mmCIF file of C-alpha atoms in Angstrom:
data_model
loop_
_atom_site.group_PDB
_atom_site.id
_atom_site.type_symbol
_atom_site.label_atom_id
_atom_site.label_comp_id
_atom_site.label_asym_id
_atom_site.label_seq_id
_atom_site.Cartn_x
_atom_site.Cartn_y
_atom_site.Cartn_z
ATOM 1 C CA MET V 1 -7.043 13.049 -7.554
ATOM 2 C CA VAL V 2 -6.826 9.698 -5.772
ATOM 3 C CA ILE V 3 -3.393 8.296 -5.008
ATOM 4 C CA LEU V 4 -3.140 4.538 -4.403
ATOM 5 C CA ILE V 5 -0.007 3.426 -2.559
ATOM 6 C CA THR V 6 0.475 -0.289 -2.192
ATOM 7 C CA GLY V 7 3.280 -2.796 -2.084
ATOM 8 C CA ALA V 8 5.125 -5.173 0.142
ATOM 9 C CA SER V 9 5.103 -4.835 3.917
ATOM 10 C CA HIS V 10 7.716 -2.522 5.462
ATOM 11 C CA THR V 11 8.371 -0.638 2.193
ATOM 12 C CA GLY V 12 7.203 2.723 3.527
ATOM 13 C CA LYS V 13 3.626 2.974 2.246
ATOM 14 C CA THR V 14 2.376 4.732 5.357
ATOM 15 C CA ALA V 15 5.428 7.006 5.548
ATOM 16 C CA LEU V 16 4.914 8.034 1.906
ATOM 17 C CA ALA V 17 1.221 8.697 2.515
ATOM 18 C CA GLN V 18 2.108 10.849 5.543
ATOM 19 C CA LYS V 19 4.728 12.741 3.515
ATOM 20 C CA LEU V 20 2.167 13.452 0.759
ATOM 21 C CA LEU V 21 -0.419 14.521 3.335
ATOM 22 C CA GLU V 22 2.022 17.005 4.830
ATOM 23 C CA LYS V 23 3.176 18.340 1.462
ATOM 24 C CA HIS V 24 -0.126 18.463 -0.453
ATOM 25 C CA LYS V 25 -2.669 18.422 2.383
ATOM 26 C CA TYR V 26 -4.442 15.401 0.857
ATOM 27 C CA PRO V 27 -6.148 13.258 3.488
ATOM 28 C CA TYR V 28 -5.250 9.605 3.565
ATOM 29 C CA LEU V 29 -7.003 6.397 4.386
ATOM 30 C CA SER V 30 -4.974 3.614 5.948
ATOM 31 C CA ILE V 31 -6.454 0.332 4.766
ATOM 32 C CA ASP V 32 -4.980 -1.227 7.919
ATOM 33 C CA HIS V 33 -7.134 1.081 10.048
ATOM 34 C CA LEU V 34 -10.237 0.101 8.082
ATOM 35 C CA LYS V 35 -9.273 -3.582 8.396
ATOM 36 C CA MET V 36 -8.758 -3.416 12.144
ATOM 37 C CA GLY V 37 -11.950 -1.393 12.678
ATOM 38 C CA LEU V 38 -13.985 -4.029 10.872
ATOM 39 C CA ILE V 39 -12.242 -6.892 12.677
ATOM 40 C CA ARG V 40 -12.375 -5.369 16.159
ATOM 41 C CA SER V 41 -16.013 -4.316 15.786
ATOM 42 C CA GLY V 42 -16.989 -7.901 14.984
ATOM 43 C CA ASN V 43 -18.154 -7.093 11.455
ATOM 44 C CA THR V 44 -16.063 -9.951 10.053
ATOM 45 C CA GLU V 45 -14.619 -13.269 11.160
ATOM 46 C CA ILE V 46 -11.495 -12.620 9.059
ATOM 47 C CA THR V 47 -8.266 -12.259 11.037
ATOM 48 C CA PRO V 48 -5.402 -9.807 10.359
ATOM 49 C CA MET V 49 -3.375 -12.704 8.909
ATOM 50 C CA ASP V 50 -5.917 -13.665 6.210
ATOM 51 C CA ASP V 51 -4.376 -11.580 3.413
ATOM 52 C CA ALA V 52 -6.216 -13.077 0.406
ATOM 53 C CA GLU V 53 -9.570 -12.949 2.180
ATOM 54 C CA LEU V 54 -8.885 -9.385 3.310
ATOM 55 C CA ILE V 55 -8.315 -8.199 -0.264
ATOM 56 C CA GLU V 56 -11.570 -9.828 -1.336
ATOM 57 C CA TYR V 57 -13.440 -8.354 1.658
ATOM 58 C CA LEU V 58 -11.936 -4.843 1.732
ATOM 59 C CA TRP V 59 -11.423 -4.009 -1.953
ATOM 60 C CA PRO V 60 -15.127 -3.566 -2.873
ATOM 61 C CA ILE V 61 -15.469 -1.065 -0.023
ATOM 62 C CA ILE V 62 -12.261 0.783 -0.899
ATOM 63 C CA ARG V 63 -13.117 0.769 -4.615
ATOM 64 C CA GLU V 64 -16.448 2.488 -3.970
ATOM 65 C CA MET V 65 -14.821 5.015 -1.606
ATOM 66 C CA ILE V 66 -12.379 5.881 -4.403
ATOM 67 C CA LYS V 67 -15.223 6.341 -6.884
ATOM 68 C CA THR V 68 -17.079 8.559 -4.418
ATOM 69 C CA ALA V 69 -14.005 10.738 -3.831
ATOM 70 C CA ILE V 70 -13.520 11.178 -7.585
ATOM 71 C CA GLU V 71 -17.205 11.940 -8.184
ATOM 72 C CA ASN V 72 -17.040 14.557 -5.429
ATOM 73 C CA LYS V 73 -13.802 15.987 -6.867
ATOM 74 C CA GLN V 74 -12.010 15.275 -3.603
ATOM 75 C CA ASN V 75 -8.361 14.362 -3.207
ATOM 76 C CA LEU V 76 -7.575 11.198 -1.294
ATOM 77 C CA ILE V 77 -4.557 9.010 -0.618
ATOM 78 C CA VAL V 78 -5.317 5.336 -0.007
ATOM 79 C CA GLU V 79 -2.442 3.256 1.338
ATOM 80 C CA GLY V 80 -2.101 -0.374 2.229
ATOM 81 C CA CYS V 81 -1.292 -3.795 0.895
ATOM 82 C CA TYR V 82 -4.902 -4.852 0.231
ATOM 83 C CA VAL V 83 -5.181 -3.423 -3.291
ATOM 84 C CA PRO V 84 -5.481 -6.136 -5.947
ATOM 85 C CA PHE V 85 -2.962 -5.993 -8.779
ATOM 86 C CA ASP V 86 -5.776 -6.007 -11.340
ATOM 87 C CA TRP V 87 -7.411 -2.980 -9.680
ATOM 88 C CA GLN V 88 -7.753 -1.086 -12.978
ATOM 89 C CA LYS V 89 -10.451 -3.450 -14.252
ATOM 90 C CA ASP V 90 -12.841 -1.995 -11.669
ATOM 91 C CA PHE V 91 -12.751 1.548 -13.069
ATOM 92 C CA ASP V 92 -13.746 3.063 -16.386
ATOM 93 C CA SER V 93 -11.663 5.788 -18.018
ATOM 94 C CA LYS V 94 -13.408 8.689 -16.243
ATOM 95 C CA TYR V 95 -12.148 7.266 -12.954
ATOM 96 C CA LEU V 96 -8.773 5.999 -14.165
ATOM 97 C CA GLU V 97 -7.707 9.457 -15.338
ATOM 98 C CA ASN V 98 -8.118 10.611 -11.729
ATOM 99 C CA ILE V 99 -6.111 7.804 -10.091
ATOM 100 C CA LYS V 100 -2.347 7.554 -9.657
ATOM 101 C CA TYR V 101 -1.015 4.206 -8.513
ATOM 102 C CA TYR V 102 2.337 3.420 -6.903
ATOM 103 C CA CYS V 103 3.515 -0.032 -5.842
ATOM 104 C CA LEU V 104 6.560 0.016 -3.540
ATOM 105 C CA VAL V 105 9.001 -2.883 -3.679
ATOM 106 C CA MET V 106 12.493 -3.317 -2.273
ATOM 107 C CA SER V 107 15.135 -5.214 -4.260
ATOM 108 C CA GLN V 108 16.831 -8.241 -2.749
ATOM 109 C CA ASN V 109 20.127 -6.334 -2.577
ATOM 110 C CA TYR V 110 18.480 -3.408 -0.795
ATOM 111 C CA ILE V 111 16.886 -5.733 1.758
ATOM 112 C CA ARG V 112 20.121 -7.632 2.373
ATOM 113 C CA ASN V 113 22.161 -4.413 2.736
ATOM 114 C CA HIS V 114 19.614 -2.418 4.760
ATOM 115 C CA PHE V 115 17.581 -4.909 6.779
ATOM 116 C CA THR V 116 18.545 -3.266 10.072
ATOM 117 C CA ASP V 117 17.252 0.080 8.730
ATOM 118 C CA ILE V 118 14.035 -1.573 7.543
ATOM 119 C CA LYS V 119 13.416 -2.820 11.083
ATOM 120 C CA ILE V 120 14.328 0.548 12.633
ATOM 121 C CA TYR V 121 11.994 2.501 10.333
ATOM 122 C CA ALA V 122 9.090 0.057 10.745
ATOM 123 C CA ASN V 123 7.677 2.289 13.488
ATOM 124 C CA VAL V 124 8.379 5.685 11.952
ATOM 125 C CA ILE V 125 4.640 6.470 11.536
ATOM 126 C CA GLU V 126 2.777 3.682 13.287
ATOM 127 C CA ASN V 127 3.575 1.644 16.367
ATOM 128 C CA ARG V 128 3.708 -1.989 15.290
ATOM 129 C CA LEU V 129 2.692 -3.974 18.330
ATOM 130 C CA ASP V 130 3.864 -7.328 16.967
ATOM 131 C CA ASP V 131 6.607 -7.300 14.346
ATOM 132 C CA GLU V 132 8.188 -10.652 15.222
ATOM 133 C CA TRP V 133 7.277 -12.084 11.818
ATOM 134 C CA CYS V 134 9.499 -9.463 10.140
ATOM 135 C CA THR V 135 12.585 -11.495 9.364
ATOM 136 C CA MET V 136 14.922 -10.974 6.445
ATOM 137 C CA GLU V 137 13.581 -14.170 4.851
ATOM 138 C CA ASN V 138 9.958 -12.997 5.132
ATOM 139 C CA VAL V 139 10.761 -9.524 3.780
ATOM 140 C CA LEU V 140 12.711 -11.028 0.865
ATOM 141 C CA SER V 141 9.876 -13.422 0.067
ATOM 142 C CA ASP V 142 7.142 -10.770 0.370
ATOM 143 C CA ASN V 143 8.982 -8.301 -1.866
ATOM 144 C CA ALA V 144 9.794 -10.975 -4.471
ATOM 145 C CA GLU V 145 6.121 -11.984 -4.609
ATOM 146 C CA VAL V 146 4.937 -8.386 -4.936
ATOM 147 C CA LEU V 147 7.513 -7.667 -7.654
ATOM 148 C CA ASP V 148 6.419 -10.749 -9.623
ATOM 149 C CA LEU V 149 2.762 -9.690 -9.425
ATOM 150 C CA ALA V 150 3.560 -6.061 -10.285
ATOM 151 C CA GLN V 151 5.413 -7.232 -13.394
ATOM 152 C CA LYS V 152 2.693 -9.742 -14.310
ATOM 153 C CA TYR V 153 0.006 -7.046 -14.135
ATOM 154 C CA ASN V 154 2.271 -4.320 -15.540
ATOM 155 C CA VAL V 155 1.506 -1.840 -12.755
ATOM 156 C CA ASN V 156 3.506 1.248 -11.844
ATOM 157 C CA CYS V 157 6.207 -0.122 -9.580
ATOM 158 C CA ILE V 158 8.783 1.897 -7.651
ATOM 159 C CA LEU V 159 11.763 -0.384 -7.079
ATOM 160 C CA ILE V 160 13.908 0.621 -4.121
ATOM 161 C CA GLU V 161 17.409 -0.555 -4.997
ATOM 162 C CA ASP V 162 20.392 1.434 -3.687
ATOM 163 C CA LYS V 163 19.057 4.267 -1.581
ATOM 164 C CA TYR V 164 15.656 4.749 -0.021
ATOM 165 C CA GLU V 165 14.402 7.726 -2.020
ATOM 166 C CA ILE V 166 10.823 7.853 -3.177
ATOM 167 C CA ASN V 167 9.590 10.850 -5.098
ATOM 168 C CA VAL V 168 6.161 10.804 -6.672
ATOM 169 C CA ASP V 169 4.557 13.427 -8.854
ATOM 170 C CA LEU V 170 0.958 14.382 -8.200
#
């Protein structure tokens, strides 16, 4: 089984992947680690801020890693924001039946009522070296954009509204 966890920044993708790793012993791939490895090694001119280009650059690699894991009957969690919303088009049914997809999005009310918590928990799994861009306005905008795309593409979206509780079934 391959679990895809995507969504807006600061929604807890990495924390959920870590929680699933600990509970089910499924390894996980952080797309951010892959991104930074490729950037730091000089294998691309793309910068960490080039989101659209990063999806285009990283997705073919990730897609083929997912196929390989399924073909080898291996479990894998893939987490990060560089999964296109039309990801399903890249897999036939034999792959799709082995993929679970979760898109995490926070509601505007949740963000407004819990922004301090969002900032506090930003480093719960990883140490964000530069999180200055994380303002309430940016988080609201990012989550609204992700929610619009999730609805447009009719993907499995977990909307965080009142309380931060995410439970996924494997």
